XYZ file of C-alpha atoms in Angstrom:
594
model
C 0.000 0.000 0.000
C 1.369 3.395 -1.087
C 1.779 5.986 1.644
C -0.168 9.192 1.036
C 0.521 12.635 2.393
C -2.788 12.574 4.242
C -1.758 9.401 6.069
C 1.596 10.909 6.987
C -0.101 14.095 8.177
C -2.536 12.194 10.395
C -0.012 9.673 11.725
C 0.000 9.554 15.530
C 3.606 8.856 16.472
C 2.537 8.778 20.085
C 0.630 5.555 19.395
C 3.822 3.944 18.127
C 5.559 5.052 21.310
C 2.665 3.685 23.348
C 3.130 0.305 21.690
C 6.848 0.587 22.409
C 6.057 1.158 26.076
C 4.030 -2.065 26.098
C 6.934 -4.060 24.726
C 9.164 -2.307 27.245
C 6.974 -3.464 30.103
C 7.125 -7.027 28.780
C 10.914 -6.752 28.542
C 11.164 -5.468 32.105
C 8.967 -8.271 33.445
C 11.173 -10.845 31.737
C 14.276 -9.190 33.189
C 12.772 -9.160 36.671
C 11.906 -12.853 36.361
C 15.400 -13.697 35.226
C 16.881 -11.655 38.058
C 14.742 -13.476 40.620
C 15.820 -16.850 39.255
C 19.513 -15.960 39.288
C 19.680 -14.124 42.619
C 17.052 -15.882 44.700
C 15.913 -19.258 43.419
C 19.239 -20.604 42.160
C 21.173 -19.197 45.106
C 18.748 -20.707 47.585
C 18.620 -24.040 45.800
C 22.388 -24.389 45.586
C 22.776 -23.422 49.221
C 20.242 -25.851 50.651
C 19.821 -28.814 48.299
C 22.058 -31.600 47.046
C 21.605 -34.611 44.785
C 20.294 -35.484 41.340
C 16.895 -33.843 41.842
C 18.518 -30.581 42.900
C 20.872 -30.669 39.911
C 17.934 -31.268 37.580
C 16.044 -28.359 39.132
C 19.079 -26.119 38.708
C 19.249 -27.095 35.044
C 15.560 -26.309 34.487
C 15.842 -22.967 36.246
C 18.900 -22.070 34.207
C 16.982 -22.894 31.020
C 14.095 -20.707 32.185
C 16.534 -17.905 32.960
C 18.040 -18.228 29.491
C 14.555 -18.124 27.935
C 13.629 -15.011 29.910
C 16.897 -13.417 28.889
C 15.949 -13.985 25.255
C 12.447 -12.536 25.865
C 14.046 -9.523 27.542
C 16.383 -8.977 24.588
C 13.796 -9.385 21.831
C 11.098 -7.318 23.558
C 13.674 -4.620 24.232
C 14.607 -4.613 20.540
C 10.938 -4.272 19.603
C 10.537 -1.345 21.970
C 13.508 0.483 20.527
C 12.520 -0.296 16.945
C 9.096 1.284 17.461
C 10.524 4.275 19.329
C 13.159 4.768 16.656
C 10.488 4.498 13.940
C 8.432 7.207 15.650
C 11.547 9.324 16.103
C 12.491 9.120 12.415
C 8.936 9.645 11.106
C 8.539 12.867 13.056
C 11.035 14.699 10.828
C 9.243 14.116 7.468
C 5.877 14.588 9.170
C 7.039 17.963 10.470
C 8.346 18.904 7.008
C 5.010 17.909 5.452
C 2.960 19.897 7.927
C 5.154 22.954 7.360
C 4.516 22.676 3.610
C 0.770 22.258 4.150
C 0.718 25.288 6.464
C 2.466 27.356 3.794
C -0.093 26.207 1.214
C -2.988 27.167 3.490
C -1.548 30.608 4.196
C -1.132 31.249 0.465
C -4.649 29.955 -0.304
C -3.196 27.124 -2.396
C -4.904 23.748 -2.709
C -2.902 20.545 -2.202
C -4.523 17.616 -4.008
C -4.433 13.937 -3.062
C -1.724 13.226 -5.658
C 0.499 15.965 -4.204
C -0.074 18.522 -6.949
C -0.714 22.112 -5.864
C -3.216 24.510 -7.439
C -2.432 28.217 -7.175
C -4.498 31.308 -7.977
C -3.937 34.107 -10.428
C -1.396 36.714 -9.404
C 0.974 39.335 -10.722
C 0.473 41.731 -13.660
C 0.450 40.837 -17.338
C 3.147 42.468 -19.444
C 0.641 43.597 -22.063
C -2.719 44.237 -20.470
C -1.675 44.440 -16.808
C -4.289 41.884 -15.787
C -3.436 39.207 -13.165
C -1.727 36.206 -14.683
C -3.856 33.046 -14.623
C -3.469 30.414 -11.937
C -2.647 26.772 -12.535
C -1.429 23.555 -10.982
C 2.118 22.559 -10.112
C 2.989 18.876 -10.202
C 5.895 17.114 -8.538
C 9.054 17.771 -10.517
C 11.492 15.038 -11.509
C 14.279 16.676 -9.507
C 12.690 18.544 -6.588
C 14.483 21.750 -5.718
C 17.091 21.429 -8.440
C 15.280 23.215 -11.304
C 13.127 26.026 -9.871
C 10.777 27.680 -12.352
C 12.143 30.814 -14.015
C 10.183 34.034 -13.772
C 10.853 34.648 -17.486
C 9.071 31.429 -18.427
C 6.262 31.608 -15.849
C 5.958 35.161 -14.512
C 3.094 34.316 -12.102
C 4.903 34.526 -8.750
C 2.704 31.766 -7.369
C 4.192 29.227 -9.757
C 7.517 28.987 -7.926
C 5.832 28.903 -4.544
C 3.416 26.148 -5.580
C 6.192 24.102 -7.143
C 8.261 24.390 -3.982
C 5.330 23.185 -1.861
C 4.599 20.278 -4.216
C 8.230 19.189 -4.104
C 8.381 19.444 -0.307
C 5.233 17.358 0.063
C 6.597 14.711 -2.291
C 9.967 14.614 -0.569
C 8.392 14.222 2.874
C 6.202 11.346 1.665
C 9.092 9.613 -0.101
C 11.295 9.914 3.004
C 8.558 8.558 5.274
C 7.851 5.685 2.888
C 11.514 4.679 2.906
C 11.579 4.799 6.710
C 8.376 2.751 6.894
C 9.724 0.115 4.487
C 13.030 -0.153 6.339
C 11.440 -0.636 9.751
C 8.747 -2.976 8.455
C 11.505 -5.286 7.245
C 13.171 -5.208 10.675
C 9.906 -5.835 12.530
C 9.115 -8.841 10.340
C 12.387 -10.406 11.442
C 11.782 -9.822 15.165
C 9.886 -12.989 15.886
C 10.755 -15.982 18.054
C 10.752 -19.628 17.148
C 7.974 -21.819 18.464
C 8.551 -23.857 21.603
C 9.901 -23.267 25.068
C 13.603 -23.710 24.367
C 16.053 -21.096 23.194
C 18.833 -22.969 21.370
C 22.117 -21.472 20.220
C 20.678 -20.957 16.734
C 18.045 -18.644 18.206
C 20.734 -16.490 19.777
C 22.433 -16.375 16.384
C 19.215 -14.885 14.993
C 19.008 -12.537 17.972
C 22.515 -11.281 17.229
C 21.389 -10.470 13.688
C 18.252 -8.786 15.014
C 20.295 -6.618 17.379
C 22.658 -5.612 14.577
C 19.723 -4.582 12.369
C 18.080 -2.523 15.117
C 21.407 -0.898 16.015
C 21.869 0.146 12.417
C 18.338 1.538 12.200
C 18.474 3.315 15.567
C 21.806 4.993 14.893
C 20.429 8.526 15.008
C 17.937 7.768 17.754
C 20.328 6.281 20.337
C 23.884 5.616 19.228
C 24.886 9.185 18.527
C 24.085 10.058 22.129
C 26.657 7.690 23.653
C 29.557 9.823 25.022
C 32.443 7.787 23.659
C 34.963 10.618 23.774
C 34.007 11.838 27.255
C 35.878 11.182 30.490
C 34.685 8.359 32.782
C 33.307 10.943 35.204
C 31.348 12.609 32.396
C 29.999 9.244 31.249
C 28.844 8.485 34.770
C 27.009 11.811 34.857
C 25.476 11.110 31.413
C 24.136 7.752 32.556
C 22.779 9.214 35.786
C 20.947 11.894 33.785
C 19.051 9.438 31.560
C 15.482 8.412 32.248
C 14.765 4.807 33.200
C 13.295 4.198 29.742
C 16.360 5.590 28.013
C 18.634 3.371 30.089
C 16.524 0.326 29.291
C 16.719 1.058 25.578
C 20.483 1.531 25.614
C 20.879 -1.746 27.496
C 18.623 -3.591 25.064
C 20.100 -2.250 21.827
C 23.684 -1.365 22.734
C 24.775 -3.802 25.456
C 28.183 -3.983 23.766
C 28.641 -0.206 23.998
C 27.291 0.338 27.514
C 28.930 -2.785 28.928
C 32.391 -1.696 27.815
C 32.106 2.013 28.632
C 34.410 3.073 31.462
C 32.498 5.234 33.924
C 29.262 3.238 33.795
C 28.401 1.578 37.167
C 29.558 -2.023 37.599
C 26.086 -3.520 38.052
C 24.963 -1.874 34.805
C 28.041 -3.049 32.897
C 27.517 -6.540 34.244
C 23.887 -6.642 33.108
C 24.784 -5.296 29.661
C 27.705 -7.656 29.180
C 25.753 -10.738 30.230
C 23.322 -9.956 27.421
C 26.113 -9.103 25.014
C 27.801 -12.403 25.928
C 24.768 -14.296 24.612
C 24.730 -12.212 21.442
C 28.464 -12.769 20.912
C 28.096 -16.525 21.303
C 25.207 -16.421 18.847
C 27.293 -14.389 16.427
C 30.242 -16.820 16.563
C 28.117 -19.986 16.613
C 28.514 -21.990 13.424
C 31.585 -20.167 12.138
C 34.376 -22.560 11.271
C 37.406 -20.264 11.394
C 39.941 -20.937 14.137
C 39.600 -17.517 15.793
C 35.815 -17.814 16.158
C 36.015 -21.350 17.514
C 38.715 -20.362 20.010
C 36.836 -17.315 21.255
C 33.537 -19.193 21.397
C 35.119 -21.779 23.698
C 36.326 -18.985 25.983
C 32.924 -17.267 25.985
C 31.145 -20.513 26.822
C 33.442 -21.131 29.773
C 32.860 -17.597 31.079
C 29.114 -18.112 30.640
C 29.319 -21.385 32.563
C 31.089 -19.727 35.471
C 28.634 -16.828 35.519
C 25.777 -19.311 35.927
C 27.625 -21.277 38.583
C 26.941 -18.789 41.368
C 30.522 -18.309 42.584
C 31.429 -16.358 45.701
C 32.536 -13.616 45.716
C 29.974 -12.973 42.962
C 31.185 -12.414 39.415
C 30.708 -9.134 37.569
C 31.314 -9.120 33.820
C 32.742 -5.636 33.254
C 33.814 -6.102 29.651
C 33.490 -8.578 26.793
C 34.201 -8.405 23.062
C 35.583 -10.287 20.077
C 37.771 -7.536 18.637
C 41.435 -8.377 18.116
C 42.447 -11.341 20.264
C 39.296 -10.832 22.330
C 38.390 -8.763 25.364
C 37.199 -9.871 28.783
C 37.131 -8.040 32.120
C 35.825 -10.001 35.090
C 35.576 -8.896 38.702
C 35.022 -11.154 41.691
C 33.165 -8.818 44.014
C 31.531 -5.497 43.173
C 34.333 -2.954 42.612
C 31.948 -0.037 43.133
C 31.126 -1.012 46.712
C 34.457 -2.575 47.758
C 36.989 -0.710 49.881
C 39.837 -2.648 48.235
C 40.017 -3.298 44.493
C 42.845 -4.992 42.594
C 43.122 -5.232 38.809
C 45.386 -7.886 37.314
C 46.776 -7.490 33.773
C 47.840 -10.791 32.146
C 50.695 -11.050 29.704
C 52.281 -12.886 26.783
C 50.022 -15.251 24.811
C 46.880 -14.253 26.706
C 43.767 -14.079 24.547
C 40.066 -14.748 24.883
C 40.144 -18.544 24.903
C 39.275 -21.420 27.196
C 42.662 -21.303 28.911
C 42.128 -17.645 29.835
C 38.601 -18.335 31.046
C 39.806 -21.119 33.294
C 43.247 -20.047 34.481
C 43.377 -16.251 34.371
C 39.930 -15.936 35.898
C 41.036 -18.326 38.636
C 43.961 -16.049 39.474
C 41.605 -13.153 40.106
C 39.235 -15.439 42.022
C 42.093 -16.710 44.212
C 43.136 -13.110 44.893
C 39.552 -12.157 45.798
C 39.205 -15.068 48.201
C 42.594 -14.353 49.739
C 41.809 -10.663 50.164
C 38.428 -11.397 51.737
C 40.237 -13.137 54.627
C 41.695 -9.771 55.590
C 38.855 -7.480 54.508
C 35.510 -8.757 53.294
C 35.019 -5.511 51.355
C 37.357 -6.521 48.528
C 37.111 -7.139 44.793
C 39.673 -8.621 42.412
C 39.617 -8.083 38.645
C 41.278 -9.736 35.676
C 41.631 -7.166 32.894
C 42.082 -8.410 29.338
C 41.397 -5.068 27.724
C 44.241 -5.128 25.193
C 45.951 -7.372 22.659
C 48.815 -9.055 24.467
C 51.650 -10.280 22.202
C 50.986 -13.693 20.665
C 53.821 -16.012 19.719
C 53.612 -17.592 16.249
C 52.780 -21.312 16.206
C 53.446 -21.578 19.935
C 57.089 -20.495 19.564
C 57.934 -17.726 22.007
C 60.588 -15.516 20.533
C 61.884 -12.489 22.338
C 61.326 -10.556 19.113
C 57.538 -10.471 19.649
C 57.910 -8.654 22.963
C 57.998 -5.075 21.774
C 56.634 -1.983 23.496
C 53.778 -1.043 21.160
C 51.091 -3.302 22.602
C 52.052 -2.338 26.141
C 51.766 1.345 25.283
C 48.308 0.924 23.733
C 47.230 -1.400 26.515
C 48.496 0.982 29.181
C 46.347 3.791 27.830
C 43.251 1.555 27.840
C 44.073 0.305 31.336
C 44.225 3.874 32.597
C 40.771 4.532 31.170
C 39.428 1.502 32.975
C 41.023 2.455 36.280
C 39.686 5.994 35.940
C 36.270 4.418 35.512
C 36.676 2.479 38.760
C 37.546 5.686 40.583
C 34.563 7.492 39.063
C 31.964 4.847 39.948
C 33.264 3.913 43.395
C 30.702 4.409 46.133
C 33.297 4.308 48.909
C 34.838 7.692 48.143
C 38.502 6.701 48.020
C 38.999 2.949 47.500
C 42.374 1.289 47.909
C 43.349 0.401 44.310
C 46.111 -2.016 43.361
C 47.418 -2.609 39.842
C 48.926 -6.058 39.294
C 51.020 -6.883 36.231
C 52.073 -10.435 35.427
C 54.676 -11.252 32.785
C 54.225 -8.888 29.802
C 51.287 -7.452 31.734
C 53.821 -5.863 34.065
C 55.247 -4.016 31.055
C 51.708 -2.841 30.260
C 51.233 -1.613 33.822
C 54.604 0.115 33.571
C 53.494 1.844 30.366
C 50.254 2.945 32.054
C 52.226 4.728 34.769
C 54.017 6.886 32.213
C 50.891 8.563 30.871
C 49.988 11.958 32.315
C 49.046 11.563 35.952
C 49.973 7.877 36.091
C 47.374 5.180 36.727
C 44.266 6.941 38.090
C 43.569 6.241 41.736
C 46.180 3.510 42.152
C 47.837 3.239 45.558
C 50.027 0.142 45.111
C 51.599 -1.716 42.200
C 52.471 -5.427 42.178
C 54.810 -6.892 39.554
C 55.154 -10.669 39.270
C 57.083 -12.726 36.741
C 58.252 -9.489 35.177
C 60.662 -9.134 32.222
C 60.974 -5.423 33.090
C 58.500 -2.571 33.121
C 60.060 0.041 30.833
C 61.585 2.172 33.602
C 64.705 1.564 35.661
C 63.562 2.776 39.065
C 60.552 1.964 41.204
C 60.094 5.633 42.023
C 59.424 6.294 38.318
C 56.127 4.364 38.550
C 54.419 7.270 40.248
C 53.204 5.726 43.513
C 56.402 5.974 45.550
C 58.942 3.172 45.621
C 57.651 1.931 48.964
C 54.352 1.117 47.212
C 55.902 -0.950 44.410
C 56.055 -4.683 45.211
C 57.819 -7.411 43.251
C 57.526 -11.179 43.240
C 60.211 -13.055 41.319
C 60.584 -16.825 41.668
C 64.124 -18.129 41.540
C 63.249 -20.571 38.745
C 61.060 -18.175 36.764
C 63.093 -17.742 33.599
C 61.035 -14.742 32.448
C 62.420 -12.722 35.365
C 65.910 -13.427 34.052
C 65.511 -12.709 30.364
C 68.606 -11.030 28.917
C 68.535 -7.441 27.795
C 67.868 -6.747 24.121
C 71.528 -5.909 23.684
C 72.629 -9.201 25.231
C 70.304 -11.262 23.073
C 70.966 -9.395 19.839
C 73.816 -11.708 18.923
C 71.661 -14.807 18.806
C 68.132 -16.076 18.408
C 66.576 -17.278 21.598
C 63.222 -19.090 21.681
C 61.207 -21.366 23.846
C 57.938 -23.204 23.464
C 55.349 -21.889 25.891
C 53.442 -24.796 27.373
C 54.751 -27.275 24.824
C 56.983 -30.314 24.988
C 59.808 -28.954 22.869
C 62.248 -26.221 23.654
C 64.761 -24.221 21.688
C 66.797 -23.153 24.653
C 70.336 -22.148 25.489
C 70.737 -21.643 29.239
C 73.604 -19.204 28.869
C 71.574 -17.011 26.513
C 68.103 -16.966 28.078
C 69.108 -16.424 31.708
C 70.694 -13.089 32.464
C 73.404 -14.053 34.920
C 75.739 -11.149 34.256
C 73.814 -8.112 35.515
C 70.370 -6.817 36.381
C 69.301 -5.564 32.932
C 66.276 -7.416 31.539
C 64.423 -7.267 28.229
C 62.401 -4.192 29.223
C 64.925 -2.474 31.475
C 66.170 -2.937 35.000
C 65.156 -6.105 36.857
C 62.277 -5.056 39.152
C 63.570 -7.515 41.766
C 67.030 -5.954 41.778
C 68.450 -3.642 44.391
C 69.065 -1.003 41.746
C 65.352 -0.869 40.864
C 64.421 -0.151 44.471
C 61.072 -1.924 44.866
C 60.015 -4.062 47.835
C 60.424 -7.761 47.111
C 57.918 -10.068 48.794
C 58.609 -13.768 49.383
C 57.598 -16.402 46.830
C 58.398 -20.058 46.311
C 61.311 -20.774 44.020
C 59.108 -22.933 41.782
C 60.106 -25.991 39.763
C 63.253 -25.696 37.639
C 62.968 -24.953 33.921
C 64.472 -28.330 33.041
C 64.249 -31.035 35.686
C 63.404 -34.664 36.196
C 59.934 -34.140 34.747
C 61.239 -32.431 31.638
C 60.656 -28.851 30.534
C 58.469 -26.677 32.787
C 57.448 -23.018 32.977
C 55.333 -23.558 36.084
C 57.529 -21.242 38.137
C 56.214 -18.408 35.961
C 52.531 -19.155 36.489
C 51.981 -20.033 40.154
C 52.279 -16.654 41.905
C 48.518 -16.380 42.497
C 47.862 -20.015 43.391
C 47.328 -20.570 47.152
C 48.064 -24.278 46.765
C 51.228 -24.121 44.662
C 52.610 -20.895 46.159
C 50.748 -20.013 49.332
C 53.282 -17.449 50.504
C 53.083 -15.476 47.237
C 49.273 -15.633 47.019
C 49.000 -14.474 50.630
C 51.434 -11.623 50.037
C 49.379 -10.435 47.046
C 46.211 -10.554 49.159
C 47.837 -8.550 51.961
C 49.082 -5.873 49.571
C 45.699 -5.719 47.822
C 44.013 -4.975 51.164
C 46.539 -2.354 52.227
C 48.272 -4.564 54.801
C 51.729 -4.830 53.247
C 53.302 -3.927 56.581
C 52.492 -7.472 57.719
C 54.760 -9.024 55.066
C 58.345 -9.847 55.902
C 60.062 -8.665 52.749
C 62.982 -10.440 51.067
C 66.287 -8.963 50.089
C 66.499 -7.809 46.452
C 68.639 -9.665 43.954
């Protein structure tokens, strides 16, 4: 059916917005139901029941929660689609009404086909009588070829033609908008049945992408991407509840990864975005998608497991090698917050989801022994260097990724400071392996790492500066853990290694290794500068286990590099990290530097 100007004139955009409100209420009810399942029913069931029946009930409740999450997402998309449709239609409707008002004031008549009849006007060149009226039809190129007074001296001709062209343009614009949104709305429908399989989330990911594209002017342009975290917090606080709900439904990826947005909001957005990401990657057969999908599924599994301290998903994405920021404990309400930056070969995969998340979880549990108001974060907000085909060559460990990562890390930490409800939380930045170089880079930006009180460096190949005091928190607040058998803490300087090629297989059975080359026995210069555990660097060295040797009776092992956070394999190191993270470093008996 062809849209007419009369239909556009009489369109009640408020009715579209009323329908949007109805879908919004349905979305909110689904979200409330899901929230009750996750925070009350599942928590209570896990805490009081055991056995096969309880496990079956947990599974059914989790399925119901997943279904309600899908209802929440789709109903939210419908709400925003209708609101965005009303928003876009208002512009051509306003243009049409302005043209009709002009026609009425001039005593012109606008016909159903859009042509405009005008009266006689002006003076004839010969007899001085008014020039006859007529009818202007829609031109082929509205506005491009205005009538010339020499050809049609009646002054009403140009005015009538302008009105006819404006009417036609408004109707054409509205018709295009209507067609575009009708196509989107036809796609926003659920499959029959009570289950929401992975394929359905794949469709939902496509739905969200379509609505995002359509709602670009309505919502996306309002997101303050270039603002400071404090300004973003103020922006979010100034939105209405309906506006927040729409942003969460349509742009969970944007809101969930925006530093300065409260943690509970980021968590809610990212849990939805996690489902959309898994749907997006489902069925792809390239190695990157399969690897990231495995990592996302493991994170999703842990989120549904009900761990304590509770998990908050503060960031998730598939860009680059993947992004994931997970906090154990709410960083906005905790007095003590630590953020751990992983290093070389870290990416969004199953290994990260199992091992790196466990390091933050171990730190959170350890810190809670000393202060229950603690949160521990693992921050994969950058592309750590990846070694080709599993071969770790010193050549891949340049400064560029650390510099970019350090800037992003500072934005995240500024966000923690902005959203904290405790006023002045105790913040600790923890860098492991190449992550310590990233933390070091973060300290060199203007003002250093926002809000950070203490810095912990473990398994570090250097941080890019030669003195602890250059990290901006005072050398007495820089702490180093370096296991005797951790080869990464003894990497030679770039000058020392320039004469030969040194490589080792990370986590693999083979090794290209020359003990005299890889271990810096001559001085305290490492790959990225002075050894943080050295006396010359000037940091405080806390005790750690020496760890298993690189080559021993069991073969090749890098375990000494990876056990700093583990309370079972290195209890003294894990406890030291927990004490520092809670501001109790005075209770640690420090070791002598190298």
